PDB file of C-alpha atoms in Angstrom:
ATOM      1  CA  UNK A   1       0.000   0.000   0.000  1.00 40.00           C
ATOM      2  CA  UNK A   2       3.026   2.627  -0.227  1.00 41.00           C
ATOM      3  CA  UNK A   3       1.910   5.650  -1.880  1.00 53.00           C
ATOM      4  CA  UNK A   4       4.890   7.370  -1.718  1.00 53.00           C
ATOM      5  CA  UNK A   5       7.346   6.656  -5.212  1.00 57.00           C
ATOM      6  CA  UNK A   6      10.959   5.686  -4.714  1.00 64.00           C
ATOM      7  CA  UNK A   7      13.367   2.343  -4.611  1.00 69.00           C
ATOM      8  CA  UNK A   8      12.210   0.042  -1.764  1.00 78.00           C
ATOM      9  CA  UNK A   9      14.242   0.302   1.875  1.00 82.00           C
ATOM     10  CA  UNK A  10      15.400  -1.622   3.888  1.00 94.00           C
ATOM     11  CA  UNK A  11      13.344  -0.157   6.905  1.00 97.00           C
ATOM     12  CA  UNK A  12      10.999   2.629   7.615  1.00 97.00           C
ATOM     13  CA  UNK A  13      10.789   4.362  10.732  1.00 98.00           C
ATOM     14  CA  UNK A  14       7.550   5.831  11.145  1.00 98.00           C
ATOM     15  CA  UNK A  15       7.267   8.299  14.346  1.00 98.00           C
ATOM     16  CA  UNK A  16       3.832   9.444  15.352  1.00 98.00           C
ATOM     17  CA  UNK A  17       4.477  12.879  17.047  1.00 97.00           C
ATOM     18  CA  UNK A  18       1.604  13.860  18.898  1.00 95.00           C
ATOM     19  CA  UNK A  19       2.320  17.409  21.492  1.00 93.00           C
ATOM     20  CA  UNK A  20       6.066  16.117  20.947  1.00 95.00           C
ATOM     21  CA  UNK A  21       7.983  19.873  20.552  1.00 93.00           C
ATOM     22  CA  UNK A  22      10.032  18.843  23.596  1.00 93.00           C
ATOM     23  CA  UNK A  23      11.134  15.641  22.842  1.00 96.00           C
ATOM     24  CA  UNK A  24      11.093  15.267  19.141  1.00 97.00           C
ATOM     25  CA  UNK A  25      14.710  16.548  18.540  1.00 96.00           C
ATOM     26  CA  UNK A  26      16.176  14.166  20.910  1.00 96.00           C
ATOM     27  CA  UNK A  27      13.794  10.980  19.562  1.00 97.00           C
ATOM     28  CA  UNK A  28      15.128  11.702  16.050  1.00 97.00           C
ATOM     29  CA  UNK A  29      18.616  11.728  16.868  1.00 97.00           C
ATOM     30  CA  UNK A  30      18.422   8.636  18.915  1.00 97.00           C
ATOM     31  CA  UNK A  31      16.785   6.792  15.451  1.00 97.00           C
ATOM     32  CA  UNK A  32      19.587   8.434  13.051  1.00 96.00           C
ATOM     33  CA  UNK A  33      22.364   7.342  15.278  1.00 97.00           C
ATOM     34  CA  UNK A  34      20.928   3.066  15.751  1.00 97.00           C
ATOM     35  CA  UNK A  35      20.011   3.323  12.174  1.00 96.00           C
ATOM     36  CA  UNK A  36      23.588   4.178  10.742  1.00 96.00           C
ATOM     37  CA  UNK A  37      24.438   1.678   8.445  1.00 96.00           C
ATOM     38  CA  UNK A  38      21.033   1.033   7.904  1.00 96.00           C
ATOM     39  CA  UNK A  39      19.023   1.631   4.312  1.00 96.00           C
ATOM     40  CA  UNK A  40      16.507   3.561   6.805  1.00 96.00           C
ATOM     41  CA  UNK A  41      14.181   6.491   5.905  1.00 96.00           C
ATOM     42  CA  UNK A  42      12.656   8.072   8.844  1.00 97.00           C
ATOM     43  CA  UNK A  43       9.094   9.523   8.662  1.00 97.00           C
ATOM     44  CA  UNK A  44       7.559  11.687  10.537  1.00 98.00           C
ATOM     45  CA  UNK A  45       3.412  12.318  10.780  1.00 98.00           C
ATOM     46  CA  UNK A  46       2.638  14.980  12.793  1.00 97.00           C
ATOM     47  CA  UNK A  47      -0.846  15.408  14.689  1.00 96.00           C
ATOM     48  CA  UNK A  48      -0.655  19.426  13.138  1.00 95.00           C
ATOM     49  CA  UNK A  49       2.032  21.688  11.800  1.00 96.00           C
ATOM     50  CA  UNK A  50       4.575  22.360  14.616  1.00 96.00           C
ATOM     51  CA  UNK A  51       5.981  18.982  14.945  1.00 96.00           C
ATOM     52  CA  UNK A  52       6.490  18.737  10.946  1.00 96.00           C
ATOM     53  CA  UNK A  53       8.028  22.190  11.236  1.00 96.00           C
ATOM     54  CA  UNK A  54      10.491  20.868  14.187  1.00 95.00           C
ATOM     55  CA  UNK A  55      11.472  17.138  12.734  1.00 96.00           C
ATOM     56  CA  UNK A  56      12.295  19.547   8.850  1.00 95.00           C
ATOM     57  CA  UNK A  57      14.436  21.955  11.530  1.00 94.00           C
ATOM     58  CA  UNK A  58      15.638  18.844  13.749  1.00 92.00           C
ATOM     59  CA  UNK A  59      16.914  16.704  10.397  1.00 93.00           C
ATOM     60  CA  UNK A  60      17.030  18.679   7.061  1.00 89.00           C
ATOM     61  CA  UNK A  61      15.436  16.670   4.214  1.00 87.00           C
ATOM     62  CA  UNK A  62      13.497  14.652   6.609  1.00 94.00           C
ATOM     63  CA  UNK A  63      10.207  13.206   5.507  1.00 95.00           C
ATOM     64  CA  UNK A  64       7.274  14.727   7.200  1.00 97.00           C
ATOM     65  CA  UNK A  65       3.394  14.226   6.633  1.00 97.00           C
ATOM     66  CA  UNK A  66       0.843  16.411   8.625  1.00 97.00           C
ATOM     67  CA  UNK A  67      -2.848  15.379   9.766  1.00 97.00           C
ATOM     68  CA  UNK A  68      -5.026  17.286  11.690  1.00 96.00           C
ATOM     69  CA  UNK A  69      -4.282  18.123  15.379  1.00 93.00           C
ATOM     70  CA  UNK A  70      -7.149  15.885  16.645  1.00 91.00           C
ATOM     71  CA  UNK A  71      -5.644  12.966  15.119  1.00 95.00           C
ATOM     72  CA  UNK A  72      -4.923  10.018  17.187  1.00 95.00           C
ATOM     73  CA  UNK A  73      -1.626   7.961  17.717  1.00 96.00           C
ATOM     74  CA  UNK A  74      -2.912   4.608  15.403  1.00 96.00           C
ATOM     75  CA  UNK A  75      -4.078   6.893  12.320  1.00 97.00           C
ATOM     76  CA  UNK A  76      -0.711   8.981  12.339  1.00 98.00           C
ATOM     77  CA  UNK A  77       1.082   5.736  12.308  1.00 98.00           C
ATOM     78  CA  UNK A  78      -1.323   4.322   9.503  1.00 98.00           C
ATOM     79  CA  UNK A  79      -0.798   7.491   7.307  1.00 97.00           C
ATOM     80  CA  UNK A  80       2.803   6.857   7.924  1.00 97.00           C
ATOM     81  CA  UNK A  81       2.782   3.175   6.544  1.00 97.00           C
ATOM     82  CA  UNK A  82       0.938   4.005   3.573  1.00 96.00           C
ATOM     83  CA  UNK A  83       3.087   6.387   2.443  1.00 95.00           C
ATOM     84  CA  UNK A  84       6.520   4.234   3.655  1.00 96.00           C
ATOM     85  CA  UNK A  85       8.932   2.088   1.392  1.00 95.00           C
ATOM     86  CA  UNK A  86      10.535  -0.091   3.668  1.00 96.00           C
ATOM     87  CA  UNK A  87      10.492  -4.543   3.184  1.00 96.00           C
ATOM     88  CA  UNK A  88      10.302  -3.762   7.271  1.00 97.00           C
ATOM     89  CA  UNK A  89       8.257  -0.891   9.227  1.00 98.00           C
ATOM     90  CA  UNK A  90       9.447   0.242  12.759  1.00 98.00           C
ATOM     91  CA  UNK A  91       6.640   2.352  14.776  1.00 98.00           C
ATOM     92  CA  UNK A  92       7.428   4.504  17.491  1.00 98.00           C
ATOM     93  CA  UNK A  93       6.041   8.154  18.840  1.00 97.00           C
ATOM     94  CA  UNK A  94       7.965  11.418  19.236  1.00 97.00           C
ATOM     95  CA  UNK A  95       8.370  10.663  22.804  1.00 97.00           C
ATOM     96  CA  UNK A  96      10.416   7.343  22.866  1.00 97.00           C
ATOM     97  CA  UNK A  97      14.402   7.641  22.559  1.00 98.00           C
ATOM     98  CA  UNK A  98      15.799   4.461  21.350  1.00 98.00           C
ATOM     99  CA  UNK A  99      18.641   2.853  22.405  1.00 97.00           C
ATOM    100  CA  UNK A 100      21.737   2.740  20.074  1.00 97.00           C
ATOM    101  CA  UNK A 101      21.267  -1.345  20.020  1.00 96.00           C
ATOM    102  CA  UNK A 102      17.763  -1.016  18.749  1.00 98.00           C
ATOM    103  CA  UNK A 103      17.769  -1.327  14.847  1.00 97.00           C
ATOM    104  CA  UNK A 104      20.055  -3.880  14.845  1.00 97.00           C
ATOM    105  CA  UNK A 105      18.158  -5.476  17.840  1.00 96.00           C
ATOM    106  CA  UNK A 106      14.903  -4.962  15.660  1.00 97.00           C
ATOM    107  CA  UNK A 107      16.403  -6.003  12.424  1.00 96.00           C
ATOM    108  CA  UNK A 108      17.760  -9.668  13.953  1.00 96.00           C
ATOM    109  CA  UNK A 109      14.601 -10.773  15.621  1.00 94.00           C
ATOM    110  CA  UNK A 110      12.624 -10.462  12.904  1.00 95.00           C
ATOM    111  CA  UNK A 111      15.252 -11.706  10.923  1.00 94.00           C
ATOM    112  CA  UNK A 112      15.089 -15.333  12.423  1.00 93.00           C
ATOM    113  CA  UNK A 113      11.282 -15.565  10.747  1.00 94.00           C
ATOM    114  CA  UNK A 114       9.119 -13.336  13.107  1.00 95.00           C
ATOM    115  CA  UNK A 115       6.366 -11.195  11.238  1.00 96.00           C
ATOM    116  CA  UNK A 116       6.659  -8.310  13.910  1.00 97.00           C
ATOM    117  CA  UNK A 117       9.056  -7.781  16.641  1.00 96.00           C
ATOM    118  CA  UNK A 118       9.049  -5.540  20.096  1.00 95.00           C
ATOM    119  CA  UNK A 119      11.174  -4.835  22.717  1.00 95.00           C
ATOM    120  CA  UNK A 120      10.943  -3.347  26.688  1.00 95.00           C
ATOM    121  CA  UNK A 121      10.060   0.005  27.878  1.00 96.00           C
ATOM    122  CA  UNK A 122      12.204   2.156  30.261  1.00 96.00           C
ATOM    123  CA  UNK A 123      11.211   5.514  31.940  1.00 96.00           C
ATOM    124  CA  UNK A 124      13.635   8.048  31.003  1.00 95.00           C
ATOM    125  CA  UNK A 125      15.345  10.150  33.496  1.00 91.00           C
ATOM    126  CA  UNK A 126      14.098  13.687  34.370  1.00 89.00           C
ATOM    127  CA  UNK A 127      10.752  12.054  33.685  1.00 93.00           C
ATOM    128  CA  UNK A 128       7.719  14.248  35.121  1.00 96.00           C
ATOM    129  CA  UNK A 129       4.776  12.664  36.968  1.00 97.00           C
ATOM    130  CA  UNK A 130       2.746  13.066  34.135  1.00 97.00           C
ATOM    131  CA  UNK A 131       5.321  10.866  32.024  1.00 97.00           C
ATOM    132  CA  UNK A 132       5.499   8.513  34.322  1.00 97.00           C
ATOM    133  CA  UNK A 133       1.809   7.717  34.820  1.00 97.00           C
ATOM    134  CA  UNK A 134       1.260   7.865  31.117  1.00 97.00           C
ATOM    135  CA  UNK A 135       4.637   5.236  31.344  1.00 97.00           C
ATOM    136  CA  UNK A 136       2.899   2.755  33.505  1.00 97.00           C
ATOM    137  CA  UNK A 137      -0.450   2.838  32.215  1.00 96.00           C
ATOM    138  CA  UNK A 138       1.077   2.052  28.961  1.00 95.00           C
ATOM    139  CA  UNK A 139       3.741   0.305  29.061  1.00 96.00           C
ATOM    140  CA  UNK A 140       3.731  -1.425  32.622  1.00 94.00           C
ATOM    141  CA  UNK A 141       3.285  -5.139  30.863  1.00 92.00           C
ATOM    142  CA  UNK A 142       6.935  -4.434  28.572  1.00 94.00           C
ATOM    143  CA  UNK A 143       9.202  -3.285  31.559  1.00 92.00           C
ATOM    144  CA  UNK A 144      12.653  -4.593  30.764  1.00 85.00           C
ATOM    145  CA  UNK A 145      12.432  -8.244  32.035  1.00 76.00           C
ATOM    146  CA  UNK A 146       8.984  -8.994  30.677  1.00 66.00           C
ATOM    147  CA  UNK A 147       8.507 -11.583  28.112  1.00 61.00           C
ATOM    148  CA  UNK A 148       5.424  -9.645  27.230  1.00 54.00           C
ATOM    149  CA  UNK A 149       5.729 -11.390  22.783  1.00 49.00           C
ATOM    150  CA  UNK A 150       5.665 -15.157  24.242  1.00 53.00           C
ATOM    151  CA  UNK A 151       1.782 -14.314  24.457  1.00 59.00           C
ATOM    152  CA  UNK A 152       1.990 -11.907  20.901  1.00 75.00           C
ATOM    153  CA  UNK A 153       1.499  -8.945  22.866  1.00 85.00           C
ATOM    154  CA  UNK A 154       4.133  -5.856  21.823  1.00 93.00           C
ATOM    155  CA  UNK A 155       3.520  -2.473  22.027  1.00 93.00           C
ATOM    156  CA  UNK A 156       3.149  -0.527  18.727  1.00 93.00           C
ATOM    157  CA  UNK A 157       5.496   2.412  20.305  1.00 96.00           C
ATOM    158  CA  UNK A 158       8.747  -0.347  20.148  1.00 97.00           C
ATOM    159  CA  UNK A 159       7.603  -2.544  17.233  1.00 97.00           C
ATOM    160  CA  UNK A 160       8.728  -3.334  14.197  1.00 98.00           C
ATOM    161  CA  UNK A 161       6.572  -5.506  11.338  1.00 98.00           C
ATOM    162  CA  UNK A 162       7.771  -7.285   7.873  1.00 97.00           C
ATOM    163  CA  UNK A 163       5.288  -5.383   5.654  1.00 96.00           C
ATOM    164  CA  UNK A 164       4.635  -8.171   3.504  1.00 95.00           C
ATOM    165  CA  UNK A 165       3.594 -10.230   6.642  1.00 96.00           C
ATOM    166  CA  UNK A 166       1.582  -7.806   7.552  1.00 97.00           C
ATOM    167  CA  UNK A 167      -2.005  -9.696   7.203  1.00 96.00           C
ATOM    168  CA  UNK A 168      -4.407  -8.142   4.856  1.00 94.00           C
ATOM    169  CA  UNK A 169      -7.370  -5.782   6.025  1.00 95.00           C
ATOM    170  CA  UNK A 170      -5.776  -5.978   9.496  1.00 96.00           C
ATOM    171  CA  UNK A 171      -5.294  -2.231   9.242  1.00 96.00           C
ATOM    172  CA  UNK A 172      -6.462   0.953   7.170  1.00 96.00           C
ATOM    173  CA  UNK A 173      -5.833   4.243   6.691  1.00 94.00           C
ATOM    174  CA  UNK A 174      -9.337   5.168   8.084  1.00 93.00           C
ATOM    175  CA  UNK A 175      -9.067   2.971  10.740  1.00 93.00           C
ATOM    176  CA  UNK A 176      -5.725   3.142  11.712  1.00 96.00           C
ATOM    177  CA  UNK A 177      -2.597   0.704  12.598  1.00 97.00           C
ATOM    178  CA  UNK A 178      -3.588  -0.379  16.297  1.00 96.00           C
ATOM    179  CA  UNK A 179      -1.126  -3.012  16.986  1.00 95.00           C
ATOM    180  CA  UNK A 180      -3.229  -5.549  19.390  1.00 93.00           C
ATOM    181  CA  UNK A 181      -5.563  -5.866  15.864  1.00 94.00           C
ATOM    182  CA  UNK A 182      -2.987  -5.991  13.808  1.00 96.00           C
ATOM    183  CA  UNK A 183      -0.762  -8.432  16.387  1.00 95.00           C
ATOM    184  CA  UNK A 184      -3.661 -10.757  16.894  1.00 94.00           C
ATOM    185  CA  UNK A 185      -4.193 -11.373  12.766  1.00 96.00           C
ATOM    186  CA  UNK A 186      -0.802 -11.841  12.333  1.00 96.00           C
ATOM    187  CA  UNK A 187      -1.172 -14.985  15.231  1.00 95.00           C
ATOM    188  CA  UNK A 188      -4.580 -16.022  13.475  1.00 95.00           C
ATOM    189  CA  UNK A 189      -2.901 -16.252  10.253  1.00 95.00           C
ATOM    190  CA  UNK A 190       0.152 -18.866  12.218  1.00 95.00           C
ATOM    191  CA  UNK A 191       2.545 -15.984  11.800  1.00 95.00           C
ATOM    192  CA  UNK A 192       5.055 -15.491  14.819  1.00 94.00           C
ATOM    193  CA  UNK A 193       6.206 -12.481  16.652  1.00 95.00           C
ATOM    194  CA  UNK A 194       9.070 -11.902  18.447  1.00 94.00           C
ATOM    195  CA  UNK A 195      10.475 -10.291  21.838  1.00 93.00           C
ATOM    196  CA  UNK A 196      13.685  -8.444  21.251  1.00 94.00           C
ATOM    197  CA  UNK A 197      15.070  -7.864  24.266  1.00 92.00           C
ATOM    198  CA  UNK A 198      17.940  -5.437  23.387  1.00 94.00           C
ATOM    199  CA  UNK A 199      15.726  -2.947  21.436  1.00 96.00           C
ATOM    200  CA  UNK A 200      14.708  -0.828  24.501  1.00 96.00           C
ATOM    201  CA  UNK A 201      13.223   2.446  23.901  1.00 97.00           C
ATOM    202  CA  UNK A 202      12.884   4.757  26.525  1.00 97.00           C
ATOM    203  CA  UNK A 203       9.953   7.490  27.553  1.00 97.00           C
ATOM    204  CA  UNK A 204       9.964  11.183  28.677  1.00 95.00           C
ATOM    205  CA  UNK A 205       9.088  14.922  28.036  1.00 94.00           C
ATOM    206  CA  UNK A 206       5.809  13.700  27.205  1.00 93.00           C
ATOM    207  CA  UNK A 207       2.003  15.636  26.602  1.00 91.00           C
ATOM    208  CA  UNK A 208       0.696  17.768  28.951  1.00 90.00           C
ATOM    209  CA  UNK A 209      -1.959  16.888  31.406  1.00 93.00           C
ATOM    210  CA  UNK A 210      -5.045  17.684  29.346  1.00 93.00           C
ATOM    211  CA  UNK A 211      -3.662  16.492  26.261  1.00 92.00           C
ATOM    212  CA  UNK A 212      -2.875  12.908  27.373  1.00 95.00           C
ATOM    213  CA  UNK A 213      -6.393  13.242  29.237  1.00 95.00           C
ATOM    214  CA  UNK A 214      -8.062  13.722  26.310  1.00 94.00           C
ATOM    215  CA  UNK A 215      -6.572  11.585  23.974  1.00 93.00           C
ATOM    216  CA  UNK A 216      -7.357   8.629  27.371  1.00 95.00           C
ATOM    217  CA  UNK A 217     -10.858   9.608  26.879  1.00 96.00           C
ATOM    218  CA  UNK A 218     -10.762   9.171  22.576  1.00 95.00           C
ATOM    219  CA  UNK A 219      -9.360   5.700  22.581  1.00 94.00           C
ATOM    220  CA  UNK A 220     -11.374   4.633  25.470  1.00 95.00           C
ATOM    221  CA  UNK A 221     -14.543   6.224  23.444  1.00 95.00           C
ATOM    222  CA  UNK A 222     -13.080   3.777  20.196  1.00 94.00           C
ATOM    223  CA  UNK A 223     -12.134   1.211  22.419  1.00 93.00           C
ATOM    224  CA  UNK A 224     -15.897   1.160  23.985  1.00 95.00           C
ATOM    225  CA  UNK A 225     -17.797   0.762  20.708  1.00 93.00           C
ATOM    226  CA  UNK A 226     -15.729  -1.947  19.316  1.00 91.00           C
ATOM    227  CA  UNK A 227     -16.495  -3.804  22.775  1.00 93.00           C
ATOM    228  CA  UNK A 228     -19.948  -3.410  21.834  1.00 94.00           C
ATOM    229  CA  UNK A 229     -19.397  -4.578  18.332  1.00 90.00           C
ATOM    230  CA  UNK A 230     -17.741  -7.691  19.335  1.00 91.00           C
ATOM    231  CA  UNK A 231     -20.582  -8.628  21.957  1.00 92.00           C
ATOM    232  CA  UNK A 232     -21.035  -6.659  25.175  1.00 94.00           C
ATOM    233  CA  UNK A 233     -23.651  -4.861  26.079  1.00 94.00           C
ATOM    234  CA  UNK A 234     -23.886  -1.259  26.556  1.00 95.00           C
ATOM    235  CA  UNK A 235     -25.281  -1.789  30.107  1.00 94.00           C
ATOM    236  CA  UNK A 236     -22.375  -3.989  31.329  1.00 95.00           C
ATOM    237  CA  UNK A 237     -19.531  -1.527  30.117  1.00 95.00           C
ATOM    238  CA  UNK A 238     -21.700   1.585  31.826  1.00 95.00           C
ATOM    239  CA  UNK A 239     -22.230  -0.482  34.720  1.00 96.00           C
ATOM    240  CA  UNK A 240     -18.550  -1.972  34.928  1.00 95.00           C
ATOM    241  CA  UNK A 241     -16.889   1.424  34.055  1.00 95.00           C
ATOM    242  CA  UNK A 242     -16.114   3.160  37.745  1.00 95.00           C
ATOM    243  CA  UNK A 243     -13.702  -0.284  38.640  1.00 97.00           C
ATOM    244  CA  UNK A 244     -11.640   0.415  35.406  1.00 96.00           C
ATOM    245  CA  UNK A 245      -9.527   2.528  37.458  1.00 97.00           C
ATOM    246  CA  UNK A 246      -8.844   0.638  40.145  1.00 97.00           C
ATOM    247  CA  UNK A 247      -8.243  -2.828  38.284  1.00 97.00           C
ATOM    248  CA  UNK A 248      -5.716  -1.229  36.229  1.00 97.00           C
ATOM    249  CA  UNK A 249      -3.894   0.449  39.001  1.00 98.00           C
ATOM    250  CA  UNK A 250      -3.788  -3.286  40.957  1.00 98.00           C
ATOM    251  CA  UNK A 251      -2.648  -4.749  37.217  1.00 96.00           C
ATOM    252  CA  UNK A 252       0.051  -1.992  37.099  1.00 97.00           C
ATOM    253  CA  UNK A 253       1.125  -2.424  40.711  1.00 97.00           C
ATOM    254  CA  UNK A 254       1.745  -6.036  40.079  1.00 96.00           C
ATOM    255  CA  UNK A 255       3.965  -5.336  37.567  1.00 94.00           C
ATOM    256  CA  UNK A 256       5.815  -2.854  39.268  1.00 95.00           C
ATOM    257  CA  UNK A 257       6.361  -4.472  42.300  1.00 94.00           C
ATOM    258  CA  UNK A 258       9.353  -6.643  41.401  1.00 92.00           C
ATOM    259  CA  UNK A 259      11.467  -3.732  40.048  1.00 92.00           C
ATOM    260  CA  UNK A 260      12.665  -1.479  43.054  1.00 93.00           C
ATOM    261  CA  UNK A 261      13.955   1.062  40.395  1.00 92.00           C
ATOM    262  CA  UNK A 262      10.283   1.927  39.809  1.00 95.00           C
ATOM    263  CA  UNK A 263       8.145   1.912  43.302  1.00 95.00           C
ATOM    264  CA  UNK A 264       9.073   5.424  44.265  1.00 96.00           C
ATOM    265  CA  UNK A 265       7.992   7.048  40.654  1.00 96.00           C
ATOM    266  CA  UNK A 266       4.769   4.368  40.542  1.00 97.00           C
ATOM    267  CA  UNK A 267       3.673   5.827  43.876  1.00 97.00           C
ATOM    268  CA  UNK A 268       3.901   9.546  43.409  1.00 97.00           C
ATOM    269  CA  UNK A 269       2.563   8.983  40.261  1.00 98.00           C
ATOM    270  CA  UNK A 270      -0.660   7.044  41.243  1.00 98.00           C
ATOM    271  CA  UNK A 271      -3.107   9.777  41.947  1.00 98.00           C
ATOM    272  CA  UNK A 272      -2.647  10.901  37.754  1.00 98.00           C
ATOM    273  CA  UNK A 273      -2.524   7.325  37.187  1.00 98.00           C
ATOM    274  CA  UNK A 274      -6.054   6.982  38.610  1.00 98.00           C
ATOM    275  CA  UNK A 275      -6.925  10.113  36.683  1.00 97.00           C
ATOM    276  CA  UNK A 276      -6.071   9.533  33.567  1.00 97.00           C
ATOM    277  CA  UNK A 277      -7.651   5.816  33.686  1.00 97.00           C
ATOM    278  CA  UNK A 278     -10.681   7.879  34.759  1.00 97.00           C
ATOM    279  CA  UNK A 279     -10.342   9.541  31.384  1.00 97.00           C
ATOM    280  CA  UNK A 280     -10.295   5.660  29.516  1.00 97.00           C
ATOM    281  CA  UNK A 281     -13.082   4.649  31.850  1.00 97.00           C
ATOM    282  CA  UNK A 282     -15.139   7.650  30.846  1.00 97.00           C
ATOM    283  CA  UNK A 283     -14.423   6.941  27.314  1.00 97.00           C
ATOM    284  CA  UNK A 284     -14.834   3.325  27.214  1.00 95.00           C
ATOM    285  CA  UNK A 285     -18.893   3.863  28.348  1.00 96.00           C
ATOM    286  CA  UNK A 286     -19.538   7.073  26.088  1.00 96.00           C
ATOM    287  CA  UNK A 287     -18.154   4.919  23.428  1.00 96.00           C
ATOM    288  CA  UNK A 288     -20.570   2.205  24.772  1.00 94.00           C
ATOM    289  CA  UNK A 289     -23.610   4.570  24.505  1.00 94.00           C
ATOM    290  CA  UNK A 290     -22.670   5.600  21.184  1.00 89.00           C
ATOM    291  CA  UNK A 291     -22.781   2.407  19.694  1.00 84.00           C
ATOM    292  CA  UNK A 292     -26.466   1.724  21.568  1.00 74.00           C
ATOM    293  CA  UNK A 293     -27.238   4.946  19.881  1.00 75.00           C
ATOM    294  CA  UNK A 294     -26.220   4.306  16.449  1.00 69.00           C
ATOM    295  CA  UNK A 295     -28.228   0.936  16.314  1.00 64.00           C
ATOM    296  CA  UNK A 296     -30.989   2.576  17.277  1.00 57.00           C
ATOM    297  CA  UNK A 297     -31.401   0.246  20.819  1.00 54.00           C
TER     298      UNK A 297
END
């Protein structure tokens, strides 16, 4: 589905910078210096001009593509496959820093006959409370450690996917690239995917409060009416929605718990944690009604 013209690449790097002015520069240096070597092209799509503006200042020449500023993280990254030229696509966001091991990390797993590849998660230093709720909420199952791909589950912010592999209609550019979809076709169809343990990307100088509590709120409203879709009843997601908070808090603490480096931040950070789950909670039933409403029950 590449749109874009051009010889093929080795790999495309497509970043999905979202509120990222403080953290872009760094997050595209990071990819320049583990892709050396590399037949790489780095692309970045841009939820609104300012990010575009920064990666063109950041890295002259750079490929940019701009979507509205209301766009979420899964449609950036979908926009940036279709218009990518690479036999492999990476995904990460404009707030992850990858390590210098991480292409080559990246490029070996999935050279051994995986379909996707991911790798860990590590809070980067200096990182606010705001990061580091956003952190565990997200990424609390791919701490460095987990084995999180022996069950198929990687996170699309550390992944990277053989396009051909990539299993048809599991994705669109309307739709977006959400990775559990896309993760759980490629299992469906008897591909593999693989944990790369090396590839660690870390995560800091993130959105700002009401940013990241709105865009909680739009994938829990998406998240909400495909539950409905796929079965559930309106009723039971309303009625469920005010323990969403608190099971993913005792799911995060779990994790947590066996690495002392992260207690003290998971703490301090649990009050926004609880907040911003609010925010998916809140989502997940509006998107819950919405569906009742649109079938007209």
């Amino acid at each position: 589905m590449a749109e874009a013209g051009g010889a093929r690449r080795k790999l495309s790097v497509v970043v999905g910078a979202v509120d990222a002015s403080r953290s872009l520069a760094r997050c595209l240096d990071a990819l320049q210096l583990t892709c050396t070597g590399i037949d790489t092209e780095i692309i970045v799509v841009s939820a609104g001009r300012a990010d575009a503006d920064l990666a063109r200042a950041s890295v002259p020449g750079i490929r940019t593509v701009v979507l509205p500023e209301s766009t979420l993280t899964p449609m950036l990254w979908a926009e940036g496959i279709a218009h990518s030229r690479g036999d492999l696509v990476a995904f990460t966001t404009g707030h992850c820093f990858v390590t210098p091991d991480w292409a080559a990390s990246m490029l070996a797993a999935v050279g051994r006959g995986a379909i996707a590849a991911g790798g860990p998660m590590r809070l980067a230093r200096g990182a606010s409370i705001v990061d580091a709720s956003v952190f565990f909420l997200r990424y609390s199952a791919f701490l460095e450690g987990a084995t999180a791909a022996r069950s198929g589950d990687i996170a699309g912010d550390n992944a990277v996917y053989v396009r051909n592999g990539i299993p048809d209609g599991s994705w669109t550019r309307e739709h977006g690239f959400w990775e559990v979809e896309v993760n759980r076709e490629i299992l469906r169809s008897g591909g593999t995917i693989a944990w790369a343990p090396d590839a660690v990307a870390e995560f800091g100088e993130s959105f700002t409060l009401e940013s990241i509590c709105r865009h909680r709120f739009a994938h829990g409203r998406i998240f909400g009416r495909a539950r409905v879709s796929e079965g559930e009843t309106t009723p039971g997601i309303v009625a469920k929605s005010p323990m969403v908070p608190l099971v993913l808090l005792s799911r995060i603490a779990r994790r947590v718990a066996p690495r002392p480096r992260y207690r003290l931040a998971f703490m301090t950070a649990i009050p926004t944690i609880l907040a911003l789950a609010s925010c998916w909670a809140s989502g997940e039933a509006a998107g819950a009604l919405d569906a009742r409403i649109a079938s007209g029950r």
